[in-house]
XYZ file of C-alpha atoms in Angstrom:
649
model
C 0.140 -70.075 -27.527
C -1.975 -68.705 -24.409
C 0.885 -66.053 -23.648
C 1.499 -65.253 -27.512
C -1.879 -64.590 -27.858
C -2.117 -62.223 -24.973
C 0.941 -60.528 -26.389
C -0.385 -60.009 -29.675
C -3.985 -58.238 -27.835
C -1.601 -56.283 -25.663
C 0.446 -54.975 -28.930
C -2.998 -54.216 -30.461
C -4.597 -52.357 -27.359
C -1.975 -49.453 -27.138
C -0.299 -49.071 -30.209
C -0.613 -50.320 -33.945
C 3.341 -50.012 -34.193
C 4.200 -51.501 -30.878
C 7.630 -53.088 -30.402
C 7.203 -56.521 -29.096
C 6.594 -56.607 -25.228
C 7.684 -58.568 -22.112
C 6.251 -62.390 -21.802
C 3.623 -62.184 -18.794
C 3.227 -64.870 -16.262
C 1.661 -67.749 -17.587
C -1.249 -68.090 -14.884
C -1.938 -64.538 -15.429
C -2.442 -65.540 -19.353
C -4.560 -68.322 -18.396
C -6.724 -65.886 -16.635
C -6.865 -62.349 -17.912
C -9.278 -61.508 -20.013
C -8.349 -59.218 -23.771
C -9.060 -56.523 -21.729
C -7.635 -56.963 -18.452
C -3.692 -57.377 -19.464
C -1.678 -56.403 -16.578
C 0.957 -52.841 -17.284
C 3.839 -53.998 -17.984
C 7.145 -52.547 -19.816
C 7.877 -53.166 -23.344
C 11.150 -52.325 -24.562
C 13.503 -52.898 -28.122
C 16.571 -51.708 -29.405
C 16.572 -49.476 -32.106
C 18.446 -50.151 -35.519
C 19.508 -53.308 -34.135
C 21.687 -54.343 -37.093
C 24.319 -52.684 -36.664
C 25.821 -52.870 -40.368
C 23.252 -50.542 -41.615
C 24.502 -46.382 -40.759
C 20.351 -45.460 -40.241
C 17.311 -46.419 -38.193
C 14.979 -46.467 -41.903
C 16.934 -49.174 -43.667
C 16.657 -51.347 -40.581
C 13.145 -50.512 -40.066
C 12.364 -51.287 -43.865
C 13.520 -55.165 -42.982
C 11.330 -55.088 -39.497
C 7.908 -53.845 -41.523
C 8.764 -56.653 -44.335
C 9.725 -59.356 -42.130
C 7.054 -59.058 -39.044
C 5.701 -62.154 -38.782
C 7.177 -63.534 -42.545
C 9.756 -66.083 -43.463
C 12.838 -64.009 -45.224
C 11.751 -65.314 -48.345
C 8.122 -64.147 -47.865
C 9.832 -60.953 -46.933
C 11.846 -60.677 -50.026
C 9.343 -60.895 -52.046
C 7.252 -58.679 -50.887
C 10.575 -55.850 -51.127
C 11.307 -56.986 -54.694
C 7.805 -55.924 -55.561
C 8.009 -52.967 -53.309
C 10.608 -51.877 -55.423
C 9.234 -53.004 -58.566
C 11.867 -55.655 -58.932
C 15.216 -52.897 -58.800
C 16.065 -54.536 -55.479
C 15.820 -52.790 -51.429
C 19.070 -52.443 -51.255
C 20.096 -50.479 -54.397
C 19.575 -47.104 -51.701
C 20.770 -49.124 -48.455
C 23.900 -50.318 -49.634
C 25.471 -46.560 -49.408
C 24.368 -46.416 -45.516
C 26.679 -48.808 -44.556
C 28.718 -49.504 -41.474
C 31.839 -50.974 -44.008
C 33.214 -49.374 -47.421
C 33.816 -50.337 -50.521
C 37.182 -51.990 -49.614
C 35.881 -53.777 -47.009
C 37.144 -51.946 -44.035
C 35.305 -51.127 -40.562
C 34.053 -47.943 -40.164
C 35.346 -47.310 -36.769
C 33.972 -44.993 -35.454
C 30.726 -45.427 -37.440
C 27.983 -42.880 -37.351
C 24.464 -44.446 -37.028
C 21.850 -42.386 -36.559
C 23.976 -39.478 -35.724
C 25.833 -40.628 -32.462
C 29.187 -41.870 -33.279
C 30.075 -45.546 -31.916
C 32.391 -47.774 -32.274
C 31.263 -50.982 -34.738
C 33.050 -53.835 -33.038
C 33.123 -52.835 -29.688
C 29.823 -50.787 -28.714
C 29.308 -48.760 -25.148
C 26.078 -48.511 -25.219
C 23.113 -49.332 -27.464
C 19.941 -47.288 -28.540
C 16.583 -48.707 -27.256
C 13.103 -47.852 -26.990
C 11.284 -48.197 -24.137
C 7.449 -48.378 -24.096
C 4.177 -48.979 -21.045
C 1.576 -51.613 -22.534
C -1.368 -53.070 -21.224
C -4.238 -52.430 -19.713
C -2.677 -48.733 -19.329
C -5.463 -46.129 -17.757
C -6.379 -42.917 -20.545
C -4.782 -40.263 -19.849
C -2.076 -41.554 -17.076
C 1.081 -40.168 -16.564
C 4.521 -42.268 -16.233
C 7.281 -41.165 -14.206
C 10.154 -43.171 -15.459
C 13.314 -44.028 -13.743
C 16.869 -45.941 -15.060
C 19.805 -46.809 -12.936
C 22.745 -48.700 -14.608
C 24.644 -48.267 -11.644
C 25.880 -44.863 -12.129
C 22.437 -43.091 -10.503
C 19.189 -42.747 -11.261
C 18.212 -40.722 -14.212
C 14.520 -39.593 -14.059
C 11.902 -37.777 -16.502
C 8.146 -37.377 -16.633
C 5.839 -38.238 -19.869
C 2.113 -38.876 -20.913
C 2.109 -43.160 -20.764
C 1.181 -42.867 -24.198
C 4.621 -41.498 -25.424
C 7.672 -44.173 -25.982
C 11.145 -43.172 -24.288
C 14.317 -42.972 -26.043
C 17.425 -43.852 -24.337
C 21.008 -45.755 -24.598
C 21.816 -48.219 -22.736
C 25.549 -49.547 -21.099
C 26.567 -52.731 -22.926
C 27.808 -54.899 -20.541
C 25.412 -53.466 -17.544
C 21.584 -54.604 -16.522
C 19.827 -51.159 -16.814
C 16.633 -51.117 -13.935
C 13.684 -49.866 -15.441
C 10.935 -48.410 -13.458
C 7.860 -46.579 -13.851
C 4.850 -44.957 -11.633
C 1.756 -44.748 -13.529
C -0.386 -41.722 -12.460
C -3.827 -41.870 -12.923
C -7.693 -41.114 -11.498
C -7.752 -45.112 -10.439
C -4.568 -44.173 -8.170
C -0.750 -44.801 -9.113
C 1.018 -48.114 -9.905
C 4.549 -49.172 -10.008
C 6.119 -51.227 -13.229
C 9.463 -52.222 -13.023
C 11.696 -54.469 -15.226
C 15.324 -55.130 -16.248
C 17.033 -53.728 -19.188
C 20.113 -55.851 -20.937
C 21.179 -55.995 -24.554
C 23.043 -58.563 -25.859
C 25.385 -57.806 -28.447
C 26.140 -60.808 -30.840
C 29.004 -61.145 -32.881
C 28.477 -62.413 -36.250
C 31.522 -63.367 -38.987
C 30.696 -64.493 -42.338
C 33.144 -66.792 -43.994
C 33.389 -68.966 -47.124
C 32.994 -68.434 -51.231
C 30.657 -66.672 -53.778
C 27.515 -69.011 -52.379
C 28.503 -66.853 -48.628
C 29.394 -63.570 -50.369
C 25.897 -63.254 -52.321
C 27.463 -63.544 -55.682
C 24.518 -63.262 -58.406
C 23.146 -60.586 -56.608
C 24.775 -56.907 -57.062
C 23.222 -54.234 -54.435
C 22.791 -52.149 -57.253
C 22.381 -53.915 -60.353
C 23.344 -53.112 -63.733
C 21.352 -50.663 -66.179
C 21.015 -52.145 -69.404
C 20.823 -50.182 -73.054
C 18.599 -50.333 -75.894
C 21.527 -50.756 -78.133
C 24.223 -53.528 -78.675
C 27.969 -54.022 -77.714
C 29.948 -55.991 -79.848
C 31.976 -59.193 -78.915
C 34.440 -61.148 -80.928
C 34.673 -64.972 -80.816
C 37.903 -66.706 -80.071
C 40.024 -67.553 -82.839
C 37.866 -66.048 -85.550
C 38.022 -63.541 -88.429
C 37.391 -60.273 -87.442
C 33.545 -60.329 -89.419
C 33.147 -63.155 -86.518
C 31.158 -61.146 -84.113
C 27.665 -60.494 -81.495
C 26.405 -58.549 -80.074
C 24.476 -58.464 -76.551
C 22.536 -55.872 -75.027
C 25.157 -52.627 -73.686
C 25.508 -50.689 -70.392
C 23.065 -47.933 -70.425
C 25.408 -44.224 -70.111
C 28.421 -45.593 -71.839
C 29.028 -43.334 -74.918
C 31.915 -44.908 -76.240
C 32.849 -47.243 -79.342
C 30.209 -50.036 -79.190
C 31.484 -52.087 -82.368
C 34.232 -54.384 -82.830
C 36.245 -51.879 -84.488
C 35.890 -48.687 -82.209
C 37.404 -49.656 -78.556
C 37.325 -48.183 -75.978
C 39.095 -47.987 -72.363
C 38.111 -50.204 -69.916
C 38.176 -47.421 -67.224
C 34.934 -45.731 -69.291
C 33.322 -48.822 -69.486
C 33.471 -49.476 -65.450
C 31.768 -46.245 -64.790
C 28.321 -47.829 -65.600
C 29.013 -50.840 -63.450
C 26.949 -52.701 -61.466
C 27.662 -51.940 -57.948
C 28.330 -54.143 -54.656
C 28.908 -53.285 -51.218
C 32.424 -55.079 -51.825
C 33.229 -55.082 -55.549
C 36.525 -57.273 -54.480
C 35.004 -60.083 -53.529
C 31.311 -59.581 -54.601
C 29.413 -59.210 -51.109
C 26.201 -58.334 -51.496
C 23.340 -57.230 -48.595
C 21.268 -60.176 -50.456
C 23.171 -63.035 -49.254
C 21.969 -65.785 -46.983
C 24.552 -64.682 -44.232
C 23.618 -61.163 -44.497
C 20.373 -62.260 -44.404
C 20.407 -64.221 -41.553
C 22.067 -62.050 -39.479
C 19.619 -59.775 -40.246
C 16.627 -61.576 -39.756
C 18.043 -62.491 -36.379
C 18.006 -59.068 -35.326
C 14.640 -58.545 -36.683
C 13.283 -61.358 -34.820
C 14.788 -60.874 -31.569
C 13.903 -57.258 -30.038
C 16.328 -57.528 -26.992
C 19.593 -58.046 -29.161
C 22.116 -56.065 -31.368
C 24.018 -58.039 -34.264
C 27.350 -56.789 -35.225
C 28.214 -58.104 -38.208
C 31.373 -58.661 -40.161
C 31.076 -59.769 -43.448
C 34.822 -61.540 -44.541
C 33.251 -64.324 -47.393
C 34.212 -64.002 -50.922
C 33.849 -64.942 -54.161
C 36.331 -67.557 -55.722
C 37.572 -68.556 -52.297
C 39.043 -71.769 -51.685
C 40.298 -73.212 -48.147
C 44.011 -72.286 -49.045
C 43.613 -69.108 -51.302
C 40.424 -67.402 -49.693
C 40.163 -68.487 -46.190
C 43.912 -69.149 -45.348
C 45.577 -67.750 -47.950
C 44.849 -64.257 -50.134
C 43.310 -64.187 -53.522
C 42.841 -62.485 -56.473
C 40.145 -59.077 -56.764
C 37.059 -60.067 -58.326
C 36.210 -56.380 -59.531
C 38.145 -53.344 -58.557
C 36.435 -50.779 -56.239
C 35.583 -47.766 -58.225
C 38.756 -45.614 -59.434
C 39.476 -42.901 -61.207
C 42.476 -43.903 -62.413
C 43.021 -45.752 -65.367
C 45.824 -48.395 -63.793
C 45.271 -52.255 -64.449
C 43.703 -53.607 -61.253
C 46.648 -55.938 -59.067
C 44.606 -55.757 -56.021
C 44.566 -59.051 -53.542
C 42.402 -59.810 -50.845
C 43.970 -60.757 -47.409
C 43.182 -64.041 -45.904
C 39.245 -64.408 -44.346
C 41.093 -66.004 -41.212
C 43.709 -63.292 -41.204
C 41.213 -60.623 -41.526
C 39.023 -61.877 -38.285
C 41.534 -63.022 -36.189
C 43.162 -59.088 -36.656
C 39.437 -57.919 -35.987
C 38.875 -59.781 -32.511
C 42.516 -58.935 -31.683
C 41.100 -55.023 -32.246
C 38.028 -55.582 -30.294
C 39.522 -57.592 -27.701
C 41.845 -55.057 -27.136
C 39.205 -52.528 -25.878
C 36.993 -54.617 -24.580
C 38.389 -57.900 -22.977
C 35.671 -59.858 -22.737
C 34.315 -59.170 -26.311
C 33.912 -62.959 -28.038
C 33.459 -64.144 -31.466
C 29.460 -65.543 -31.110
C 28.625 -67.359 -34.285
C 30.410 -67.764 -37.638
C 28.185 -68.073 -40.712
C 29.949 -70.384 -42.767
C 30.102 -71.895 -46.911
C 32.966 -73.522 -47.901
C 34.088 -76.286 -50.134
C 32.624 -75.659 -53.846
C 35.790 -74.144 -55.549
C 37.851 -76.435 -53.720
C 36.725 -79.535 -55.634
C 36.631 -77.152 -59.178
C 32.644 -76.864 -58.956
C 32.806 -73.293 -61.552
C 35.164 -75.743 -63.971
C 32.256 -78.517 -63.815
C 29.926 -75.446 -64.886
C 31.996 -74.691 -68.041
C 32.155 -78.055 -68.640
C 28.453 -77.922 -69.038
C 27.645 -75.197 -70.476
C 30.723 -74.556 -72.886
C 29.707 -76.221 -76.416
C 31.921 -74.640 -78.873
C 35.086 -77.360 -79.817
C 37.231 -74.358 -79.851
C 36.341 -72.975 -76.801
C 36.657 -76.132 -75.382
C 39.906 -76.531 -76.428
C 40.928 -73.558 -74.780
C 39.337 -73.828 -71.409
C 40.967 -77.021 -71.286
C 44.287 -76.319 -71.757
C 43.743 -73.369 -69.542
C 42.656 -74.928 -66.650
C 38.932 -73.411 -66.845
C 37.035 -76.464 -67.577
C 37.114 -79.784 -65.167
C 35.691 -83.206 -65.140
C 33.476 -84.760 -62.476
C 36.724 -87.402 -61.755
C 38.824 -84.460 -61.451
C 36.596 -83.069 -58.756
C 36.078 -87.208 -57.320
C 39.649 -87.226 -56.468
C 39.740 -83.686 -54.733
C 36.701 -84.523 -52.944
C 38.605 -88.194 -51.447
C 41.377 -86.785 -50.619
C 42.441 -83.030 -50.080
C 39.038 -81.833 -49.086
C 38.799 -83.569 -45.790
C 42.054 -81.791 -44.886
C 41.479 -78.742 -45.424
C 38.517 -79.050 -43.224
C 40.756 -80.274 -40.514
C 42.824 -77.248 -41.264
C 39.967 -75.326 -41.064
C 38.664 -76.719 -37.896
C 41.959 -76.167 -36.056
C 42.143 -72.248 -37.356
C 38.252 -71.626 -36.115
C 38.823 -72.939 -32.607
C 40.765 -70.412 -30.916
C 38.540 -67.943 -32.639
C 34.999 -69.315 -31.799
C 35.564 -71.920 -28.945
C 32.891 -74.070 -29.003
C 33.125 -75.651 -32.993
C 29.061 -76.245 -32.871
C 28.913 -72.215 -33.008
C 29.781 -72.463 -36.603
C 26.744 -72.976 -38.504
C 27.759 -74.153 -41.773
C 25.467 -73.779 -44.737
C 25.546 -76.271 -47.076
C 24.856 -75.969 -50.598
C 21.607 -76.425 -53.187
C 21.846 -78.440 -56.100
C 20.837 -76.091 -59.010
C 19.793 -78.531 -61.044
C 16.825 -80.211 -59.733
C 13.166 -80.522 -61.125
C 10.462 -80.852 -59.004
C 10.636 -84.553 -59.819
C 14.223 -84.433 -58.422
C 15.705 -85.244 -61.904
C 18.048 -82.635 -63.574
C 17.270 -79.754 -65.678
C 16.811 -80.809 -69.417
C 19.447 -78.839 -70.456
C 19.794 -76.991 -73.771
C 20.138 -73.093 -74.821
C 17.299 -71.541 -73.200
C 18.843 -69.570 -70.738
C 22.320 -69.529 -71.413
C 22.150 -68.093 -75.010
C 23.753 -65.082 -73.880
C 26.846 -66.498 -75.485
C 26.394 -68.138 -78.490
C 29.056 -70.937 -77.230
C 27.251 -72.039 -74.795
C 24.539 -74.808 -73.871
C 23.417 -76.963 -71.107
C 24.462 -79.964 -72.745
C 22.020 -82.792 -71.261
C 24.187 -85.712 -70.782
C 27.023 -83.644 -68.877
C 24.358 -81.739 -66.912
C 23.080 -85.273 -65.898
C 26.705 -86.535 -65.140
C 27.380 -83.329 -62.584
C 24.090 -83.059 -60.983
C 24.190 -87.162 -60.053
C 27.858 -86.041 -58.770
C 26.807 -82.997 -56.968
C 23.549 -84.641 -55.122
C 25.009 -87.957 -54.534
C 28.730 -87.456 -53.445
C 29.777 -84.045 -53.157
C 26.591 -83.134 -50.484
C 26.431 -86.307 -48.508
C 30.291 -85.677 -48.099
C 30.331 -81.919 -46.996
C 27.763 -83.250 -44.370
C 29.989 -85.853 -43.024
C 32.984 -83.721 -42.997
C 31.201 -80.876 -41.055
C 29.280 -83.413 -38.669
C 32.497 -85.508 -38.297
C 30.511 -88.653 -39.790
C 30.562 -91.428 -42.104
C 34.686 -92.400 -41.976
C 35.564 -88.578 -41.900
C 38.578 -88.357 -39.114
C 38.379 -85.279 -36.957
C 40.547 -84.806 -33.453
C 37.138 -84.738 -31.132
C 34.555 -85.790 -32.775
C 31.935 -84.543 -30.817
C 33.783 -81.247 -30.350
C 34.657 -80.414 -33.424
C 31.235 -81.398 -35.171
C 29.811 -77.867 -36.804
C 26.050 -76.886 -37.006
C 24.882 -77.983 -40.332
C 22.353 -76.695 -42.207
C 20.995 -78.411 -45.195
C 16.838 -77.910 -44.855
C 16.590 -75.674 -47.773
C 18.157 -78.476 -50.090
C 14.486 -79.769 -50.513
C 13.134 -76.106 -51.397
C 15.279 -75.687 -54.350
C 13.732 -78.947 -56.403
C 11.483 -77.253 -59.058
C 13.582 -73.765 -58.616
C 16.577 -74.604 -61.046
C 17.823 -72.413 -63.353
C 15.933 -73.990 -65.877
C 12.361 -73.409 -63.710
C 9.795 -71.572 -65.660
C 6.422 -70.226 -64.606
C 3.410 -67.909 -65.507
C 3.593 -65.891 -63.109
C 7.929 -64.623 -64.155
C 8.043 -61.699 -64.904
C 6.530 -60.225 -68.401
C 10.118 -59.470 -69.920
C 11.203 -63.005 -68.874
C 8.022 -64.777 -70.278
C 8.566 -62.476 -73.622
C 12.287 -62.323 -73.953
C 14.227 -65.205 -72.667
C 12.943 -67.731 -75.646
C 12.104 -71.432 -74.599
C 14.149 -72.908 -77.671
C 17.516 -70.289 -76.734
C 16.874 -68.130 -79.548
C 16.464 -64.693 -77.547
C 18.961 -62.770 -79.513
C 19.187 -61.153 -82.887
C 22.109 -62.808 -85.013
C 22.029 -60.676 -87.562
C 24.745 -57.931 -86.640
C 23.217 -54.819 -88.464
C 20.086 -55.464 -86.610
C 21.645 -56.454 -83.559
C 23.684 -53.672 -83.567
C 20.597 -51.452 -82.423
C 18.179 -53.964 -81.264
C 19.795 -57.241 -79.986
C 16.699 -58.796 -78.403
C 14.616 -60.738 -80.891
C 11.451 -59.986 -78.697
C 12.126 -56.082 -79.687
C 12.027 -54.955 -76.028
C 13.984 -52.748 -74.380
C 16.569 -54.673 -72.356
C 16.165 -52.236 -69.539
C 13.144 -53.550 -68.839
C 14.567 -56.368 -67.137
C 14.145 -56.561 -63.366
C 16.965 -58.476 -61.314
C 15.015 -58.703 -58.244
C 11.416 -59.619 -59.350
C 9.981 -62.992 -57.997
C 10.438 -66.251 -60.279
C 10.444 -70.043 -60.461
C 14.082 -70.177 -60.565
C 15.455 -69.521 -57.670
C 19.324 -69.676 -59.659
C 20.523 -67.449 -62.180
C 20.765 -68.571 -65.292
C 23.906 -67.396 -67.238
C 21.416 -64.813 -69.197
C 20.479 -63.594 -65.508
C 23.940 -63.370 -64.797
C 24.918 -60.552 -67.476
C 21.631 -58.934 -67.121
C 22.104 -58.120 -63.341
C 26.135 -57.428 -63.563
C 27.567 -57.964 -66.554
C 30.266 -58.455 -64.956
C 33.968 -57.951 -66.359
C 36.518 -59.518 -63.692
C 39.344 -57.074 -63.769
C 41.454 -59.584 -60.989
C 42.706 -62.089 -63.827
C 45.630 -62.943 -64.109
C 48.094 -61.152 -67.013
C 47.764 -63.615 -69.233
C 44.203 -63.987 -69.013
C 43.921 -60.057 -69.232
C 41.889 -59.191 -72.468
C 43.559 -56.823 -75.083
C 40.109 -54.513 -75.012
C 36.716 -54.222 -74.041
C 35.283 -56.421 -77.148
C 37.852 -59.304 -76.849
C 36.059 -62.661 -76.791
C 37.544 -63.389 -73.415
C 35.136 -60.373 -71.732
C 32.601 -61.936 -73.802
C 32.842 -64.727 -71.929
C 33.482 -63.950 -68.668
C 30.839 -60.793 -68.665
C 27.764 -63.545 -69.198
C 29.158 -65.880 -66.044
C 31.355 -63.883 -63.672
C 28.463 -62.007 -62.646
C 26.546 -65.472 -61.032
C 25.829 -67.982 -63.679
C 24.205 -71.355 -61.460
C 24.436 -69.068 -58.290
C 21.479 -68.653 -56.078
C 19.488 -65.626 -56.555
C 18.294 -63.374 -53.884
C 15.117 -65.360 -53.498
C 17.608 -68.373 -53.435
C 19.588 -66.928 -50.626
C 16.628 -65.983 -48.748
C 15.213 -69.676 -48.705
C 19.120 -70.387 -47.152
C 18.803 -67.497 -44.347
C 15.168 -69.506 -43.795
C 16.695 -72.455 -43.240
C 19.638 -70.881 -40.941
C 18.360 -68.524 -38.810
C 16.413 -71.196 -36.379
C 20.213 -73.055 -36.784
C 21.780 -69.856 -35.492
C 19.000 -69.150 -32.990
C 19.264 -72.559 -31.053
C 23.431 -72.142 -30.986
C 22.999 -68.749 -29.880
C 20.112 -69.785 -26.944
C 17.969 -66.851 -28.328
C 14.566 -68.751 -27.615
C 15.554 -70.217 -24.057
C 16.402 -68.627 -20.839
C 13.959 -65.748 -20.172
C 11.883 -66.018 -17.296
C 8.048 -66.061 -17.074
C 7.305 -63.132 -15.588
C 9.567 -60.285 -15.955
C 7.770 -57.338 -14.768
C 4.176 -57.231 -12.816
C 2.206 -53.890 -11.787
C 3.287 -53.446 -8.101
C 0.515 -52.355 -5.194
C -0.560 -48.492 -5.262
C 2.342 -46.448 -4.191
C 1.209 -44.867 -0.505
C 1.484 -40.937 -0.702
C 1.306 -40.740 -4.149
């Protein structure tokens, strides 16, 4: 505490702003008084996460997060931005496109580098202490290749790159009245490579970088097998101009131009997931580092079609055309195992550090338990059954006993070549999204979910699947990823992952069903305790479908509240989402048809954490990922002393 202390004083004395400096020797922190620290050089690298194109979106995330938890940080953005969301401006300064290719090379900050395999880094290099007024610094840096030399007041930082790969000596002779001193210290980044693998919990589904804008008026959906008088209507995308009843449709390709907007519409990535966030927060928290990270997770994954195997587009990337979207995504283990091969290939010792990983909940049907829930209607019941939508908690028992387990041996076998040591993936379990602060389940009911008049929360199957989720299906991802209770694995002991499950405990009393005082104003006015937000009356509806008589674009997606979920109601108000990836038969005949009524109000995050959500996850991972990675051990005490007065100087 001695040493942080010091540090802090040191940071104070020269410079409001100053980048976090060198540890100091711990009997010279005993000792020293505030004003007697010792010179001593301070340096960072600049726009250390290397996903983001420019030095202010990076910097954004330092100011927020110095000395915050991510979710304190968060919060503090979402009201910065008045609840539209931070990265609704950084998600177009991006290291990756739309379709979820590397930028290589990638130009951050104006200098041109490659994204996997980086030469050199940026970093700033700074004097603190006890530094005399008005001293000089004559700086020197050697990589190896020669000295490089230049002159500047001490006051004034120095901007430089640095060789990956290569210890960089720093040294400086401070000029001043009281005689001249000599600082020295060694410069090394350490370049981490990140992958993020798993499903929509990994990708940051819920949470569009650029959510959708909402209209006054209302859009018209049919119900299944009705009459055609048998319609809604729910609040429509703001700058679509074309036929908003039932009986005027129009193309799907003029609808999607007011679409909410993600770094990856395919799979759904978004900056505000927990492995975005953590490998962000590592690189805020750790000055000496650079993260490189590669995003692969994605929505709807499953071990065989997602991670092994390719599967369907969530959304299509913006198009002009007006083609039906066939697009597939290529295997998550396909797509890294090509990526090292790439980076390998220019750099031979370039390894895979960490892999951020969420796997498991499609695999035992988890969205299917959700409709089961939530789906009320007997004739949309019928339906989803038949189709395949809707499952039971035995149907997801027997998945869980017996093909779950092997596809985490699978799994296990696929990540070793790629990571080595199995304890450098961190997996991330997942929250139940159920829980009351009492630990019971969410009452249940309409509120919330009223966005389609079919559904509600029906209390005795939300108790059935939250007893099944808590009890079963997260004691067991824990033993399969920690090689425990009965779960076979080759090596135990090798192949036992990093698990992460802290944040479990945060989430009781932030269900989707969590209500508070302090929500938002629209929430607190608009989303009705008793599920009776929405006009029913259709000629009413029709230009005012919210019963509160707000405007619906009013709603903020990224304001702070109790839930810490989306509610399906949350879910079309941040994406409205309409999944153009189904298959054929499931393909809707237009833009009304009950089927895009459904799927708008839960393909855009129903039950899926929310950015607060994910932030209490990066919370709970990033010490995980620190201790795997060694970020917090190895550095020695003293690093850099002032040196004797230089003789003839």
């Amino acid at each position: 505490m001695a040493r942080i202390l010091l540090h802090t004083l040191a940071l104070a004395a020269l410079f409001m702003n100053l980048s976090v400096a060198l540890p100091v020797a711990r009997a010279e922190a005993q000792t020293a008084g505030p004003m007697q620290i010792p010179m001593q050089i301070s340096w960072e690298v600049r726009n250390r996460f290397r996903l983001f194109r420019e030095e202010r979106d990076f910097l954004l995330q330092a100011d927020a997060g110095r000395g915050r938890s991510v979710l304190a940080a968060e919060q503090a953005l979402s009201v910065q931005s008045d609840g539209r969301g931070w990265a609704r401006n950084t998600v177009g300064r991006l290291c990756i496109d739309v379709t979820g290719r590397v930028s290589e090379p990638c130009t951050r900050d104006n200098v041109k580098e490659s994204y996997l395999t980086p030469v050199d880094h940026p970093v700033t290099v700074r004097l603190a202490g006890q530094v005399p007024v008005g001293a000089t610094c004559a700086w020197t840096f050697d990589d190896g290749d020669g000295p490089q030399s230049s002159t500047f007041d001490c006051a004034e930082p120095v901007n430089l790159r640095v060789r990956y790969g290569r210890t960089t000596a720093a040294l400086v002779d401070v000029a001043s009245a009281e005689g001249t001193q000599r600082v020295t210290t060694e410069i090394a980044v350490r370049d981490i490579f990140i992958a993020g693998l798993g499903d929509s919990i990994a990708s940051g589904e819920g949470n569009p970088d650029r959510p959708i804008a909402l209209a006054d008026e209302g859009f018209c959906f049919r119900y299944y097998l009705s009459s055609a008088t048998s319609q809604y209507y729910r609040p429509s995308r703001a700058g679509y101009r074309g036929g908003r009843a039932c009986e005027a449709p129009d193309s799907l390709q003029v609808w999607q131009r007011q679409g909410a907007h993600w770094f990856n519409p395919a799979c759904h990535r978004s900056l505000y997931s927990y492995q975005t966030r953590t490998a962000l927060q590592l690189a805020v928290q750790y000055p000496h580092i650079a993260v490189t990270y590669l995003p692969l997770a994605c929505t709807g994954a499953t071990i065989a079609d997602g991670l092994f195997g390719s599967q369907r587009f969530r959304e299509c990337p913006p198009s002009k055309s007006n083609s039906t979207c066939q697009g597939t995504v290529n295997s998550q283990i396909a797509e890294l195992r090509e990526a090292l091969t790439a980076a390998k290939r220019r750099q031979p010792e370039r390894t895979l550090d960490l892999v951020l990983l969420s796997i498991g909940a499609n695999d035992i049907y988890f969205s299917g338990l959700v409709a089961d829930v939530i789906v009320d209607y007997p004739t949309e019941r019928v339906l989803f059954r038949r189709s395949g939508v809707m499952a039971t908690v035995d149907d997801s028992r027997s998945v869980l006993a017996r093909d779950l387990p092997q596809g985490f041996a699978k799994m296990r076998e696929a990540l070793r070549p790629l990571v080595g040591d199995l304890s450098r993936v961190v997996y991330t379990s997942y929250a139940n999204p159920t829980l009351t602060e009492s630990g019971g389940p969410c009452p249940g009911g309409r509120a919330g979910f009223e966005i389609h008049p079919s559904f509600n929360a029906e209390p005795r199957r939300l108790a059935t699947v939250s007893a099944f989720v808590q009890n079963e299906f997260l004691p067991q991802l824990k033993a399969m990823a920690r090689c425990e209770a009965g779960i076979l694995c080759r090596n135990p002991q090798a192949d036992r992952m990093t698990f992460v499950d802290a944040h479990q405990s945060a989430f009781a009393g932030h269900g989707f069903c969590a209500r508070a005082q302090t929500d938002p104003e629209f929430d607190r006015e608009c989303f009705a305790a008793n599920g009776e937000s929405f006009n029913t009356d259709l000629v009413v509806a029709a230009g005012q479908p919210m019963v509160c008589g707000r405007s619906p674009s009013e709603y903020r997606a990224y304001l702070p509240r109790a839930r810490w979920v989306r509610d399906a109601n949350d879910s079309y108000f941040a994406a409205m989402t309409y999944p153009q990836g189904l298959p054929a038969s499931m393909q809707p005949s237009d833009i009304h048809d009950a089927t895009w009524g459904v799927l708008s109000a839960v393909y855009g995050g129903a039950v899926h954490p929310s950015a607060e959500g994910h932030a209490v996850m990066a919370d709970a991972a990033v010490p995980a990922a620190a201790a795997v990675l060694q970020l917090d051990a190895g550095a020695p005490d003293v690093v850099s002393r002032p040196m004797t007065p230089v003789e003839g100087r």
